[in-house]
Coordinates of C-alpha atoms in Angstrom, one line a residue:
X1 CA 0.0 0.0 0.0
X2 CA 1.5 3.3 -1.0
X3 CA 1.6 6.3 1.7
X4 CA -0.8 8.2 0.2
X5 CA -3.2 5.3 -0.3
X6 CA -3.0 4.5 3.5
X7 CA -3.4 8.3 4.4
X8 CA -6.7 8.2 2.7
X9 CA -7.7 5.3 4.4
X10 CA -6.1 6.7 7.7
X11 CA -8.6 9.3 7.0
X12 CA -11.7 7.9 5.6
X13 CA -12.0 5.3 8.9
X14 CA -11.7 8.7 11.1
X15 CA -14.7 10.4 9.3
X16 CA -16.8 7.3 9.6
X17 CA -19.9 8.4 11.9
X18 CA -22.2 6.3 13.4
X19 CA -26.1 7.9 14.1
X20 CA -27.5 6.6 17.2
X21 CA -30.7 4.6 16.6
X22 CA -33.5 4.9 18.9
X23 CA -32.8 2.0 20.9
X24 CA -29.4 3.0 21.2
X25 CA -30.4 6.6 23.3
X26 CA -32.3 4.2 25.0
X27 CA -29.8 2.2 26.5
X28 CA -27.6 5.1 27.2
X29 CA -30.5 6.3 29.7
X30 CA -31.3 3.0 30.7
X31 CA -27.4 3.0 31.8
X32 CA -27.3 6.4 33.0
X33 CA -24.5 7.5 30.7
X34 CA -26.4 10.8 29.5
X35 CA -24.7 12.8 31.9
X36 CA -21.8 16.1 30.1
X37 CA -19.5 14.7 31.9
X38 CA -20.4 10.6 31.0
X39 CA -18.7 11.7 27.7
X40 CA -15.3 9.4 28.3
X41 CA -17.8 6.4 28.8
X42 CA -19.8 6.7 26.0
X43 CA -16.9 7.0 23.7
X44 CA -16.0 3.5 25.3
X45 CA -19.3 1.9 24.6
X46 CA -19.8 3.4 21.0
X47 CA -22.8 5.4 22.0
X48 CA -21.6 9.2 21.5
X49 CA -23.7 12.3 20.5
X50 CA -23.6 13.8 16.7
X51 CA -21.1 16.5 18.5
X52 CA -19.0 14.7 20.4
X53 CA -18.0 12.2 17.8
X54 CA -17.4 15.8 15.3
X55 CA -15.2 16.8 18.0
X56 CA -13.2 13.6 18.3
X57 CA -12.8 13.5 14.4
X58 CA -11.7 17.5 14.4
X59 CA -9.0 16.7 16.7
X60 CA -7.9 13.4 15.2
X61 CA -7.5 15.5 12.0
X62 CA -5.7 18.5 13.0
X63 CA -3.5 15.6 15.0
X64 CA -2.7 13.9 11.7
X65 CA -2.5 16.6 9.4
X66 CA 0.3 18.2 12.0
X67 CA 2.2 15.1 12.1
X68 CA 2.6 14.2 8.4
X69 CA 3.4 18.2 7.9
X70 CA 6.7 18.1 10.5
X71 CA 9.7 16.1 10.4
X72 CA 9.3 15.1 13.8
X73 CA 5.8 13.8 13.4
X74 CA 6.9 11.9 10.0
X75 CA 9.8 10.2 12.4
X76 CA 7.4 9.3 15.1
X77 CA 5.0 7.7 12.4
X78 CA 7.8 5.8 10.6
X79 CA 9.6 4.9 13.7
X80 CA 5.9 3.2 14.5
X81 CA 5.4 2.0 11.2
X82 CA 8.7 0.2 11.0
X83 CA 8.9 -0.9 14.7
X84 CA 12.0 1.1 14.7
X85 CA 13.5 2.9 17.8
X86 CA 9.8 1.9 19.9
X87 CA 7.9 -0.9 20.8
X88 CA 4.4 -1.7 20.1
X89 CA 2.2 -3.7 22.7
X90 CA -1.2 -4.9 22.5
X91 CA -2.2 -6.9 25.9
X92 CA -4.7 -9.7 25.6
X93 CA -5.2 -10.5 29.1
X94 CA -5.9 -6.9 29.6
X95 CA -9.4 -6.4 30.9
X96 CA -10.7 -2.7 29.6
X97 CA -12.6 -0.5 32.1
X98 CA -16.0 -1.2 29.4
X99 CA -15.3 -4.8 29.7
X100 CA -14.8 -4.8 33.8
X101 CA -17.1 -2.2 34.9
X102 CA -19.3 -1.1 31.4
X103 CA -20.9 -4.6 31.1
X104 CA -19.2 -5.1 27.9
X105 CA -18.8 -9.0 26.9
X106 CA -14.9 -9.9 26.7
X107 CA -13.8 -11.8 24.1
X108 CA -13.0 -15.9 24.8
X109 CA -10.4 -15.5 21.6
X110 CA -7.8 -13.4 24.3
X111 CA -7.6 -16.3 26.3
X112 CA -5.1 -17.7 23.4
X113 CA -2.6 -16.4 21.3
X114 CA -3.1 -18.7 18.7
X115 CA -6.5 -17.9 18.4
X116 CA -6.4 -14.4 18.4
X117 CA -4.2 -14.4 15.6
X118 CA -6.3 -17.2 13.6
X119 CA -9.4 -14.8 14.2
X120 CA -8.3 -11.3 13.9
X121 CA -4.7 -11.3 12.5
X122 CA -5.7 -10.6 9.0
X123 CA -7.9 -7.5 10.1
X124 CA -5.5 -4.6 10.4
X125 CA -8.3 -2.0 9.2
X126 CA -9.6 -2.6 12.2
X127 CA -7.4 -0.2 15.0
X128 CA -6.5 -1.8 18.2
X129 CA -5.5 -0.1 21.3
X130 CA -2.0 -0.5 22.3
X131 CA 1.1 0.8 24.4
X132 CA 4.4 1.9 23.2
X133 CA 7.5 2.6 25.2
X134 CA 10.8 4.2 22.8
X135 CA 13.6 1.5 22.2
X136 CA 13.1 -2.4 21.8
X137 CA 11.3 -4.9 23.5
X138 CA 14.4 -5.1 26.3
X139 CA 13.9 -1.4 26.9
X140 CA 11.0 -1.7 28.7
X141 CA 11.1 0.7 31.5
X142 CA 11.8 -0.9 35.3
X143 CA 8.8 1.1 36.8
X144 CA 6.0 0.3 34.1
X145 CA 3.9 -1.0 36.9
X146 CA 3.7 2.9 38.1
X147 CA 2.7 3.8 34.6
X148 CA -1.0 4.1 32.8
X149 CA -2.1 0.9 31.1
X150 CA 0.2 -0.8 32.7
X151 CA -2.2 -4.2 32.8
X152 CA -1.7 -4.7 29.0
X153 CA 1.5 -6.3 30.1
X154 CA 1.3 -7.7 33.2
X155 CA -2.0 -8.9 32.1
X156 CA -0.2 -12.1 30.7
X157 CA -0.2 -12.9 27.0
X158 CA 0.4 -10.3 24.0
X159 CA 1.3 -9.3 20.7
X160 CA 4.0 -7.2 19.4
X161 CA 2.8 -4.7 16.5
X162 CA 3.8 -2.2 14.0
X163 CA 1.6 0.2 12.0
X164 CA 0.3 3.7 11.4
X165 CA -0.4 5.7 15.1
X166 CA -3.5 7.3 14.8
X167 CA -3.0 8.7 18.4
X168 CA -0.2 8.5 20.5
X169 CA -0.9 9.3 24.3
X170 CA 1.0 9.9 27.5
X171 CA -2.2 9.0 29.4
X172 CA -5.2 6.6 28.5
X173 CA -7.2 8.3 26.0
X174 CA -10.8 6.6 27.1
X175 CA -11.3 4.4 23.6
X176 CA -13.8 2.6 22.1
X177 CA -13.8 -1.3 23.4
X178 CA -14.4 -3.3 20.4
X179 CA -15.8 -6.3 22.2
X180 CA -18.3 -3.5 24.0
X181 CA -19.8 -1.9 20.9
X182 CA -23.2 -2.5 19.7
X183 CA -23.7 -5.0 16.8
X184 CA -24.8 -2.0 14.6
X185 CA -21.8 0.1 14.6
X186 CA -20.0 -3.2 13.8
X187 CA -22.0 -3.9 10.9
X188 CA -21.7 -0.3 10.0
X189 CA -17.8 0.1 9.4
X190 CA -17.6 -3.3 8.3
X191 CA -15.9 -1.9 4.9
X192 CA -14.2 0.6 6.4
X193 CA -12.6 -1.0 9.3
X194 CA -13.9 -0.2 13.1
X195 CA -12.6 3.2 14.1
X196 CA -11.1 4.3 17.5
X197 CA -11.1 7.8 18.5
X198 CA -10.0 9.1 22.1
X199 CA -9.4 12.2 24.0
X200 CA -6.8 14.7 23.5
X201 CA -5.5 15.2 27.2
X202 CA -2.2 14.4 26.2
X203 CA -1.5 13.4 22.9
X204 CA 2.6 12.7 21.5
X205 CA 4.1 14.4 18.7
X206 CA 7.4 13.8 18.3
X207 CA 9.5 10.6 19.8
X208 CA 11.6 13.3 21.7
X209 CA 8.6 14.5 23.8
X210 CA 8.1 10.7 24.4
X211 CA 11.4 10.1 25.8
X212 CA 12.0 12.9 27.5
X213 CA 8.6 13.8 29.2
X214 CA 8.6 13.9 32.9
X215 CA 5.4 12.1 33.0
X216 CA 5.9 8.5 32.6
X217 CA 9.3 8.9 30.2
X218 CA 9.6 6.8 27.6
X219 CA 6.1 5.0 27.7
X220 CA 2.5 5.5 25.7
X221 CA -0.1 4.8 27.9
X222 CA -2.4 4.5 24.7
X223 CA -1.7 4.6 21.0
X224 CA -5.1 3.9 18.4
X225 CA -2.4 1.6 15.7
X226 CA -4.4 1.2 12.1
X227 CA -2.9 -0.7 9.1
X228 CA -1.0 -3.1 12.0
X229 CA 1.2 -6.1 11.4
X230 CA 1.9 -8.9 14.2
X231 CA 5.8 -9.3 14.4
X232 CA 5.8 -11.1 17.8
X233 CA 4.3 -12.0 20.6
X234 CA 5.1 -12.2 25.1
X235 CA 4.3 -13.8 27.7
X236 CA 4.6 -12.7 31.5
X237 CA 7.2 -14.2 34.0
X238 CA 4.3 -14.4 36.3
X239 CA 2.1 -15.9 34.1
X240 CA 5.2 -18.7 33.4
X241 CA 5.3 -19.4 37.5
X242 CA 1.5 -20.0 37.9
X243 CA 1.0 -22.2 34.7
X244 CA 4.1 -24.4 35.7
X245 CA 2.6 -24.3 39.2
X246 CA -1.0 -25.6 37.5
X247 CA 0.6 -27.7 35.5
X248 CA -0.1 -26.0 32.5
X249 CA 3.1 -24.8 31.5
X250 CA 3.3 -26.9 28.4
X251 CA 0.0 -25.5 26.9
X252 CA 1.1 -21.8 27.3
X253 CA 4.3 -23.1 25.6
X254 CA 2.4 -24.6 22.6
X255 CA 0.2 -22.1 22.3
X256 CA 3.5 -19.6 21.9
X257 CA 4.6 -22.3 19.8
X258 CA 1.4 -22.4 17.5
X259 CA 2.2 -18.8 16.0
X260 CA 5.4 -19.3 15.0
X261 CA 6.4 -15.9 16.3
X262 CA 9.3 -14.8 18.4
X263 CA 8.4 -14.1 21.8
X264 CA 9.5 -11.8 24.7
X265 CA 9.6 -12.4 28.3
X266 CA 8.3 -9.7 30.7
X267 CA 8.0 -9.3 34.3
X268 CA 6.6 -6.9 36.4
X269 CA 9.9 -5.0 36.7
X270 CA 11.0 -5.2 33.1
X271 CA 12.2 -7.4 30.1
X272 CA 13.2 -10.9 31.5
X273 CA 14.4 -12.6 28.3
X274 CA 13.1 -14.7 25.1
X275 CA 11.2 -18.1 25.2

């Protein structure tokens, strides 16, 4: 896909808007999410008024137009687009706030790497939420544990990405939960791809202001990745102690096995090693 191709895409997915239905206003009230400042959670559910989901497209437009226009946006989005100088993380035993506290479903296909990637590999137009830290995969800081997001590693299992960052954020930016949106907005950017938008607290624009922020150096709580490839895969130290103490070591091993992908060993206080 040529750049310009996949900027158009970039941008047609962010202009996709979904029109509430009846039933869908509905269950906001029936939920209690109609609220100014229930804003953050209805983004997470999918349910958001006609102006809120304008202002979430404005901003991830100016956000992308003043990143391709610099050279230190174009570095950041190559650097994420080549897995080059930062690392890309997608958790699957991470449980979302929609997911824990929203009443949104889960998904039984995070319970296994192979799965996952035998289900959803091949659907990069759909944008995952991630975290990103600058440097490889053995750069992960010591004190991630302190930092935003932190659960999509210590969670247990996950996938190591590149692509195209739609947003990059020091802090969460309260995203849509795929496996918590309604069947219609599904259906309705099937062609598309499903688009994540967030908030604009405190969005990245260069690597630089990344690495040297003194909020949380170095790390991304949450970066919307489009156009994504899988390159690799981890698994948590933890995770390794309590499946050998279940006796279920071998399975988590095989199921690493299964996807033919490197894989990376984390702990709670940083890289540990390969498998």
């Amino acid at each position: 896909m040529t750049p310009e191709k996949l900027k158009q895409l970039i941008v047609e997915t962010m202009d996709e808007v979904y029109k509430m239905s009846g039933k869908d206003k509905y269950q906001l009230k029936k939920r209690g999410f109609t609220d100014r400042d229930d804003a953050w959670l209805r983004r997470q559910v999918g349910l958001q008024y006609d102006k809120e989901v304008q202002r979430d497209i404005t901003n991830l437009r100016q956000y992308n137009k003043t990143n391709n226009s610099n050279p230190q946006g174009k570095e950041m989005i190559k650097a994420f687009q080549n897995a080059s100088g930062v690392t890309i993380a997608h958790g699957l035993g991470y449980i979302s706030y929609a997911e824990s506290e929203l009443g949104g479903q889960g998904d039984a296909n995070r319970k296994s790497l192979k799965k996952w990637l035998d289900n959803y590999g091949n659907l990069s137009k759909n944008q995952l939420s991630t975290v990103a830290w600058i440097g490889t995969p053995e750069d992960l800081p010591s004190q991630f544990t302190s930092y935003g997001n932190h659960e999509a590693i210590t969670g247990g299992t996950g996938l190591l990405l590149k692509g195209y960052p739609v947003l990059v954020s020091h802090s969460s930016v309260s995203s849509q939960t795929l496996s918590s949106l309604p069947k219609e907005l599904i259906d309705h950017q099937t062609h598309s791809g499903i688009a994540k938008r967030g908030s604009f607290e405190q969005p990245i624009y260069s690597l630089d202001q990344m690495k040297y922020s003194n909020f949380r150096p170095g790390w991304a709580a949450e970066v919307l990745l489009d156009n994504w490839t899988v390159i690799g895969c981890f698994v948590t130290e933890e995770l390794m102690i309590e499946a050998q103490k279940n006796n279920t070591l071998s399975s988590l091993i095989d199921d690493v096995d299964a996807t033919g992908l490197p894989c990376q060993v984390f702990s709670r206080s940083g890289w540990a090693g390969e498998l």
